[in-house]
Amino acid sequence: MSSFCAKVFPTEPQAPSVKSAIPGPKSKDTVTDIEKHFEAKAAYFVGDYSKSIGNYIVDADGNTLLDLYMQIASIPLGYNNPAIIEAAGSKEMINALVNRPATGNFPSADFDSQIQRLVKYAPHGFPYVWTALSGSDANEWAFKTAFLWQADQDRNYAAFTKEEESSSMINSVPGCPVRSILSFRQSFHGRTFGALSTTRSKPIHKLDIPAFDWPTAPFPALTYPLEEHQKENDEEEQRCLKELEETIIAWKTKSPVAAVVVEPVQSEGGDNHASPKFFQGIRDITKKHRVLFIVDEVQTGVGATGHFWAHEAWNLTSPPDMMTFSKKAQTAGFFYGNPELWPRQPYRNFNTWIGDPAHIIIAGKIFEYVSENNLTASVQRVGKYIKEGLLKFQEAGHISRLRGVGTFIAFDLPTPEARDQFTAGARALGVNIGGCGVRSVRLRPCLLFEEKHADIFLDVVSKLFSK
Amino acid sequence: MSSFCAKVFPTEPQAPSVKSAIPGPKSKDTVTDIEKHFEAKAAYFVGDYSKSIGNYIVDADGNTLLDLYMQIASIPLGYNNPAIIEAAGSKEMINALVNRPATGNFPSADFDSQIQRLVKYAPHGFPYVWTALSGSDANEWAFKTAFLWQADQDRNYAAFTKEEESSSMINSVPGCPVRSILSFRQSFHGRTFGALSTTRSKPIHKLDIPAFDWPTAPFPALTYPLEEHQKENDEEEQRCLKELEETIIAWKTKSPVAAVVVEPVQSEGGDNHASPKFFQGIRDITKKHRVLFIVDEVQTGVGATGHFWAHEAWNLTSPPDMMTFSKKAQTAGFFYGNPELWPRQPYRNFNTWIGDPAHIIIAGKIFEYVSENNLTASVQRVGKYIKEGLLKFQEAGHISRLRGVGTFIAFDLPTPEARDQFTAGARALGVNIGGCGVRSVRLRPCLLFEEKHADIFLDVVSKLFSK
């Protein structure tokens, strides 16, 4: 099979090359230097990105690692992809960086073209976009949009009352209403105060930070292999949907749910999947109760699941109301279909920059590249190959709950300690890989990861389990 | 006087040139196109940034306006400044854009140098920085940092209890505590849920969005001219400080104040100033009650007040605990002095990108440029010149409450309508200028605005008042 990746990256290494412990002495020294001015307790190693290429990350000590983590799932087309280098060095980019506009007041003459490059690849039914700076930021915009829309529905677009205006200034009802966003247990939606109030993956993210009193519903805990547990998994999903609807009803008097937000695959929370039927259930329940449905594709978006947007695989009877994106888009924001979601007055959803044209230019190039090179098809093919390769380790009892769509694949080790040993062991053998949940390993290669890379990864897995 | 600006921008226009109504037909058409995919109700006109230069913005219709608003106070060195163009086209920039790192896990080998270029120009007493993406984001990080530190102080850095961990997952006490950030009335600190809970400038920003029940204190309403009202202004500031301390004490049982956040000049809220003595009072009161003191320099930072950081003019007995920045830095974050403000565990303050090296590179160049060209001195000189020029309009009764530091100048018109007519009239005569508060005009020129530009502005003011 001819390698698209080899054409794009003719100088990509053939294999990892590990010369030192990871982190090595130069990585450690650099982190020590960084920590004189910046907090870096979570640093694994220091990246030498000018030398990294394609699927391989080079670190400060000259170690070359096959990267299946790709900056926490955020580099879509490999390191130093020539198409992105070209976009980054363009005149349009320099203009965007040097003259960063206050887009809401003085949009750039280039802006219409820039956002068209995004909406061209939006999911079906989403002609509108709102741009943001991070996944958290995108989710907060979507939540705010939901709250504004719900209130406008309630007042039938009447003018604000004096009482609403004055009470809003003291953060009090009726101007600042008691309303909520419902998220699922184990979910991760970001770290700013609104987004963090919906994040439910781990205490370390939430401890000591005030949060809104917002509801949750259970996310299905499927039993694997799926084909052997169809009935019980279906019952599990129905149980979760029942509790979702009961919670929406119960909170109507306490703190009405403005929107339900869900990840197509709960990522930080452990790579938890559900069936299209489950998501259709959310769509039906939210419609029934005039609750908006937000799909958080911050981690799943832009190809890695084998679809451009993961939720496109659900074939819903009607699209979600909003879909947020970030990470592999290298910019952030949300797509939406109904222009009525936008308030009728200016300055309700507004800030100085509203996104970043520099990164929008990169995103437009990424979206075009993924589409024109049909990368979702190769992701499906390679994902199947990886799963088949991992199956034998599952059959041998080394791993469990092998799961995934496209190359968005995960499996479990017996314990959290075994998982941490696995990821550290893989790094020592030249494969950079991430964990999630309690004892899961998650694969997040870029979209140019191919069978030859999978072979190297599978060989390392084999070595780790034959020790 | 030789013009530094003329050396930097030899092709800067000598005067505005208005060819059409503003917005003109091309601006209107472009906004109509944008609105097919994006909300743009607040657009004044479309900027043609590739043609804009120095202090002059060119719009889509070829109108050339002297810009005293500069993308809501966010362009520091003029449009298409050659030094920034050079930084934007550098190899380091392309690397930063193409291989955007997950800085917390895999910092770039360039990162130590990049943050050193920021902390080199940090205010005295602030050797540490944390990077962010916007003013809202910077403030939310600072608020979270305050909450984490306060909780760690309370538990004396003991391990989290099981109850804290489990309750945090349902957004409940004790894991998610009831604590607050105190802000001042009329303040603006951003739009995300945490930042918006401290913003108190206008209902339109806050209506229909749930907010935390957090306290406020009054910001002094000074009477002008200051030199004629020293005693009553001093009493007004003492009244505000008294209420600040009473509020901190009163909320100790209800929702303890973790931090007080204040703008050196309340900007969106109406360009409200206070004396150094007032800010020293905040420092003293916060120290006394173990409350952290956050100075929000998102709008005042990077030179426009005649100091690099506005709060440096206060000569406090000890520095604030954190200082947030964005806008003219073209990136965002906060500086801090005490490393104990950072939690001892990784992943408490964390996200995928933690700022943006591309914009940090720009910020580093801006900071160096402001310092090496001693722009704060020329800002002080030009600011004095503008104020002297405006004084005669105040003496003639056209404007009131003329106030400002450096070129960070504002004045009031008799009514909101008169103010809106003034800014629209100025635009029609070729001067782009912004409003704030209820009936104020705010000047936010870049740091290369000189006497020759002030003369053009003052001439337009004269025309507007002789109509």
XYZ file of C-alpha atoms in Angstrom, chain A:
467
model
C 0.000 0.000 0.000
C 1.472 3.386 -0.935
C 1.965 5.646 2.040
C 0.342 9.077 1.885
C 2.294 9.976 4.993
C 5.621 9.132 3.316
C 4.760 11.485 0.460
C 3.913 14.301 2.864
C 6.852 13.624 5.174
C 9.656 12.074 3.081
C 12.109 12.572 5.964
C 9.914 11.068 8.683
C 11.975 8.610 10.776
C 11.449 4.896 10.162
C 11.432 4.089 13.875
C 11.737 5.671 17.318
C 15.169 6.292 18.735
C 15.668 6.584 22.492
C 19.057 7.790 23.722
C 18.332 8.755 27.332
C 15.865 8.297 30.115
C 12.656 10.210 29.449
C 12.689 12.905 30.637
C 16.391 13.163 29.904
C 18.868 15.563 31.470
C 18.201 18.409 29.019
C 14.441 18.131 29.450
C 14.903 18.196 33.214
C 17.233 21.207 33.084
C 14.842 23.104 30.822
C 11.876 22.376 33.098
C 13.975 23.595 36.042
C 14.636 26.800 34.118
C 10.961 27.192 33.173
C 9.942 26.725 36.808
C 11.882 29.831 37.785
C 9.021 31.760 36.160
C 6.183 29.318 35.376
C 4.502 26.316 36.955
C 5.370 23.089 35.114
C 4.680 20.221 37.538
C 2.820 18.213 34.885
C 5.627 18.322 32.286
C 6.569 14.898 30.861
C 9.414 16.170 28.711
C 10.412 19.190 26.627
C 9.562 19.092 22.924
C 11.984 20.234 20.247
C 9.263 21.023 17.752
C 11.486 22.424 15.024
C 12.978 18.918 14.737
C 9.748 16.946 15.186
C 8.206 15.625 11.996
C 5.021 13.840 11.033
C 4.145 11.231 13.633
C 7.446 11.658 15.494
C 8.122 14.072 18.326
C 11.765 14.904 19.093
C 12.563 15.926 22.646
C 15.228 18.250 24.051
C 17.611 15.301 24.560
C 17.321 14.202 20.948
C 15.035 11.253 21.681
C 12.654 10.554 18.804
C 9.274 9.156 19.882
C 6.379 7.859 17.841
C 3.613 10.137 19.128
C 0.194 8.608 19.778
C -0.799 11.446 22.105
C -0.142 14.439 19.815
C -0.333 17.312 22.340
C -3.387 15.897 24.097
C -5.150 15.015 20.839
C -4.666 18.451 19.325
C -2.198 18.123 16.408
C -4.242 16.798 13.460
C -1.808 16.577 10.533
C 1.520 15.727 12.132
C 4.390 17.939 13.211
C 5.643 20.429 10.622
C 3.107 19.504 7.975
C 4.167 21.473 4.847
C 0.613 22.671 4.128
C 0.341 24.190 7.585
C 3.816 25.712 7.350
C 2.670 27.401 4.152
C -0.479 28.776 5.805
C 1.550 29.959 8.809
C 3.945 31.909 6.611
C 1.288 33.503 4.390
C 0.655 37.223 4.008
C -2.859 36.683 5.307
C -1.383 35.178 8.494
C 1.017 38.061 9.062
C -1.851 40.521 8.627
C -3.964 38.529 11.110
C -1.186 38.447 13.708
C -0.004 42.035 13.347
C -3.420 43.707 13.129
C -5.527 41.508 15.394
C -9.003 42.995 15.073
C -11.815 43.531 17.546
C -13.916 41.343 15.294
C -17.316 42.291 16.722
C -16.829 46.019 16.089
C -14.351 46.170 13.197
C -14.285 42.826 11.381
C -11.482 42.387 8.888
C -12.125 42.472 5.143
C -10.701 38.897 5.185
C -13.112 37.654 7.830
C -15.976 36.551 5.598
C -13.602 34.337 3.624
C -12.022 33.006 6.825
C -15.261 31.880 8.437
C -16.532 30.448 5.151
C -13.523 28.140 5.210
C -14.839 26.856 8.555
C -18.555 26.550 7.798
C -17.793 24.772 4.516
C -16.854 21.748 6.636
C -19.425 22.217 9.391
C -21.746 19.283 9.995
C -24.950 19.204 7.951
C -27.515 21.621 9.359
C -25.019 24.057 10.878
C -24.597 27.123 8.624
C -23.555 29.442 11.505
C -20.372 29.649 13.504
C -19.208 31.585 16.538
C -15.476 31.686 17.150
C -13.666 31.275 20.443
C -10.212 30.665 21.881
C -10.307 27.267 23.605
C -12.581 24.338 24.292
C -13.593 25.833 27.636
C -14.305 29.157 25.968
C -16.364 27.498 23.224
C -18.464 25.609 25.763
C -19.021 28.737 27.862
C -20.258 30.621 24.774
C -22.622 27.748 23.965
C -23.937 27.663 27.537
C -24.479 31.441 27.547
C -26.245 31.222 24.197
C -28.566 28.574 25.650
C -29.376 30.700 28.694
C -30.089 33.802 26.585
C -32.327 31.867 24.208
C -34.319 30.212 26.983
C -34.949 33.550 28.688
C -35.965 35.166 25.403
C -38.380 32.296 24.787
C -39.891 32.781 28.232
C -40.445 36.506 27.784
C -41.384 36.118 24.117
C -38.701 38.672 23.193
C -40.340 41.406 25.268
C -38.139 44.254 26.503
C -36.164 43.699 29.707
C -37.988 44.911 32.795
C -36.445 47.455 35.149
C -36.364 44.750 37.804
C -34.475 42.378 35.501
C -31.940 45.091 34.728
C -31.344 46.193 38.302
C -31.244 42.670 39.754
C -28.763 41.525 37.099
C -26.293 44.068 38.438
C -26.286 42.334 41.828
C -26.139 38.812 40.301
C -29.665 38.149 41.517
C -32.982 36.852 40.186
C -34.828 37.645 38.009
C -32.056 39.338 35.967
C -29.540 36.551 36.641
C -31.839 33.537 36.692
C -31.419 30.194 38.413
C -31.001 27.927 35.394
C -28.658 25.056 34.739
C -26.667 23.060 32.226
C -26.968 19.293 32.575
C -23.864 17.233 31.910
C -23.080 13.550 32.236
C -21.075 11.904 34.982
C -17.392 11.393 34.050
C -17.681 14.175 31.468
C -15.018 16.775 30.763
C -16.060 20.126 29.295
C -13.279 22.459 30.408
C -11.889 24.477 33.270
C -13.372 27.970 33.361
C -16.076 28.454 36.026
C -19.051 27.652 33.800
C -17.371 24.832 31.913
C -15.905 23.420 35.130
C -19.362 23.296 36.680
C -20.246 20.756 33.958
C -16.959 18.822 34.166
C -17.381 15.684 36.262
C -14.336 13.562 35.488
C -11.981 13.919 38.461
C -11.905 15.726 41.823
C -8.435 17.197 41.170
C -9.963 19.487 38.511
C -12.796 20.700 40.735
C -11.632 20.756 44.359
C -11.773 24.111 46.185
C -13.355 25.971 43.260
C -16.920 27.302 43.694
C -19.359 25.718 41.250
C -22.928 26.209 40.109
C -25.485 23.780 41.504
C -26.186 22.030 38.216
C -27.532 18.515 37.603
C -25.980 15.403 36.096
C -27.254 12.240 34.487
C -25.438 8.905 34.223
C -23.500 8.107 31.066
C -23.882 4.473 29.955
C -21.292 2.028 31.264
C -21.213 -0.444 28.392
C -20.000 -4.006 28.766
C -17.492 -5.316 26.226
C -17.288 -6.941 23.768
C -20.374 -5.091 22.587
C -21.632 -7.853 20.287
C -21.906 -10.248 23.222
C -23.777 -7.821 25.491
C -26.313 -6.152 23.243
C -29.338 -6.631 25.473
C -27.773 -5.478 28.721
C -26.093 -2.501 27.011
C -29.408 -1.481 25.523
C -30.985 -1.667 28.959
C -28.101 0.350 30.417
C -28.629 3.101 27.856
C -32.381 3.131 28.492
C -31.727 3.403 32.227
C -29.484 6.437 31.625
C -32.029 8.090 29.315
C -34.788 7.513 31.863
C -32.726 9.193 34.563
C -31.871 12.023 32.170
C -35.540 12.760 31.552
C -36.476 12.383 35.219
C -33.709 14.819 36.148
C -34.808 17.383 33.565
C -38.353 17.158 34.950
C -37.270 17.271 38.591
C -35.120 20.343 38.028
C -37.880 22.341 36.294
C -38.849 23.863 39.611
C -35.374 23.913 41.191
C -33.158 25.182 38.350
C -34.563 24.561 34.867
C -32.167 22.852 32.486
C -31.326 25.217 29.607
C -29.176 22.714 27.746
C -27.761 19.209 27.905
C -24.095 18.926 26.917
C -22.497 15.634 25.959
C -19.259 14.347 24.463
C -19.671 11.791 21.644
C -16.976 9.812 23.444
C -16.218 10.809 27.034
C -12.481 11.267 26.706
C -10.794 12.591 29.851
C -13.379 10.577 31.798
C -12.163 7.258 30.387
C -13.088 6.905 26.702
C -16.678 5.928 27.397
C -18.800 5.238 24.325
C -22.536 4.989 23.736
C -24.648 3.919 20.781
C -26.306 6.229 18.216
C -29.616 5.148 19.781
C -28.560 6.687 23.087
C -27.763 10.028 21.456
C -31.034 9.902 19.486
C -32.689 9.455 22.875
C -31.032 12.635 24.152
C -32.217 14.474 21.034
C -35.788 13.285 21.561
C -35.899 14.083 25.280
C -34.350 17.542 24.889
C -36.802 18.444 22.098
C -39.727 17.272 24.195
C -38.751 19.518 27.120
C -37.495 22.580 25.156
C -33.955 21.930 26.318
C -31.098 22.672 23.930
C -28.721 19.885 22.929
C -25.031 20.756 22.780
C -22.540 18.237 21.430
C -19.017 18.874 22.723
C -16.684 17.733 19.928
C -13.614 19.407 21.412
C -11.763 16.096 21.530
C -13.707 14.011 18.985
C -13.931 16.592 16.183
C -11.874 16.789 12.968
C -11.543 13.243 11.783
C -10.089 11.004 14.474
C -13.263 8.936 14.926
C -13.387 8.157 11.202
C -15.992 10.870 10.623
C -15.173 14.549 10.241
C -17.444 15.155 13.237
C -18.128 12.163 15.465
C -21.836 12.906 15.840
C -22.345 12.609 12.079
C -22.199 8.835 12.634
C -25.388 8.975 14.702
C -27.730 9.908 11.821
C -30.022 11.807 14.170
C -33.552 12.643 13.032
C -32.658 16.329 13.569
C -29.253 17.866 14.299
C -28.091 18.987 17.746
C -28.622 22.682 18.486
C -24.938 23.518 18.899
C -21.658 21.700 18.391
C -18.467 22.974 20.023
C -14.974 22.349 18.674
C -11.334 23.083 19.516
C -8.108 20.992 19.779
C -7.554 19.485 16.301
C -9.205 22.567 14.794
C -6.319 24.549 16.383
C -8.929 27.212 17.073
C -12.290 26.974 18.827
C -15.932 27.882 18.638
C -19.312 26.387 17.966
C -21.467 25.701 14.941
C -25.241 26.103 15.099
C -28.160 25.836 12.767
C -30.861 28.131 14.044
C -30.166 31.872 13.738
C -32.747 32.467 16.471
C -30.172 31.145 18.901
C -28.519 34.508 18.544
C -29.948 37.336 20.669
C -31.669 40.159 18.848
C -29.626 42.860 20.620
C -25.923 43.515 20.037
C -23.380 43.195 22.861
C -25.125 40.309 24.619
C -22.618 37.781 23.267
C -19.507 39.836 22.650
C -15.912 40.406 23.682
C -12.870 42.231 22.314
C -11.390 39.542 20.076
C -14.123 36.866 19.668
C -11.711 34.215 18.503
C -8.444 34.607 16.647
C -8.119 35.000 12.862
C -4.544 33.635 12.984
C -5.740 30.266 14.231
C -8.884 30.409 12.078
C -6.584 30.538 9.032
C -4.848 27.378 10.277
C -8.203 25.709 10.981
C -9.477 26.468 7.490
C -6.392 24.824 5.986
C -6.726 21.788 8.284
C -10.406 21.279 7.432
C -9.695 21.524 3.702
C -6.751 19.121 3.991
C -8.727 16.508 5.911
C -11.523 16.659 3.377
C -9.481 16.809 0.160
C -7.235 13.955 1.191
C -10.157 11.897 2.464
C -8.336 11.300 5.736
C -11.428 9.974 7.503
C -11.335 6.924 5.214
C -7.710 6.140 6.078
C -8.461 6.747 9.767
C -11.209 4.106 9.560
C -8.892 1.681 7.805
C -5.960 2.227 10.196
C -8.228 2.171 13.242
C -9.522 -1.260 12.226
C -5.920 -2.442 11.808
C -4.919 -1.173 15.279
C -7.920 -2.797 16.943
C -7.242 -6.116 15.240
C -3.640 -5.896 16.420
C -4.684 -5.129 19.996
C -7.268 -7.909 20.057
C -4.670 -10.596 20.607
C -3.456 -8.825 23.764
C -7.029 -8.774 24.978
C -7.452 -12.458 24.152
C -4.260 -13.137 26.112
C -5.763 -11.313 29.097
C -3.311 -8.376 29.173
C -5.893 -5.711 28.392
C -9.666 -5.438 28.551
C -12.552 -3.340 27.258
C -10.847 -2.689 23.910
C -13.039 -0.052 22.291
C -13.014 2.770 19.805
C -14.109 4.384 16.574
C -11.555 5.263 13.901
C -8.192 5.648 15.603
C -9.960 7.043 18.683
C -9.183 3.811 20.531
C -8.782 2.883 24.185
C -8.300 -0.166 26.363
C -8.011 -0.875 30.058
C -5.174 -2.209 32.164
C -5.961 -4.122 35.357
C -5.099 -1.268 37.741
C -4.232 2.450 37.670
C -0.651 1.500 38.592
C -0.424 -0.990 35.714
C -1.720 1.711 33.370
C 0.870 4.238 34.545
C 3.598 1.605 34.197
C 2.374 0.865 30.689
C 2.484 4.496 29.513
C 5.875 5.121 31.170
C 7.198 1.832 29.748
C 5.970 2.761 26.271
C 7.731 6.121 26.491
C 10.977 4.405 27.461
C 10.603 2.239 24.347
C 9.955 5.255 22.127
C 6.154 5.523 22.034
C 4.465 8.580 23.562
C 0.975 7.663 24.717
C -1.632 9.018 27.128
C -3.939 7.746 29.819
C -7.509 8.656 30.689
C -10.128 7.699 33.233
C -8.937 5.487 36.070
C -7.005 2.744 34.304
C -7.432 3.348 30.567
C -4.908 4.001 27.825
C -6.130 6.275 25.036
C -4.703 6.424 21.533
C -4.813 9.866 19.939
C -2.548 9.664 16.890
C -2.745 12.274 14.166
C -4.774 11.635 11.027
C -1.677 10.611 9.043
C -0.944 7.672 11.333
C -0.704 4.566 9.156
C -0.306 0.786 9.379
C 3.500 1.080 9.467
C 3.228 3.265 12.567
C 0.686 0.905 14.089
C 3.167 -1.969 13.643
C 5.780 -0.094 15.661
C 3.241 0.649 18.378
C 1.995 -2.957 18.479
C 5.553 -4.218 18.686
C 6.144 -2.019 21.739
C 2.921 -3.297 23.318
C 4.143 -6.813 22.723
C 7.464 -6.050 24.376
C 5.725 -4.493 27.380
C 3.566 -7.575 27.913
C 6.371 -10.107 27.413
C 8.520 -8.586 30.160
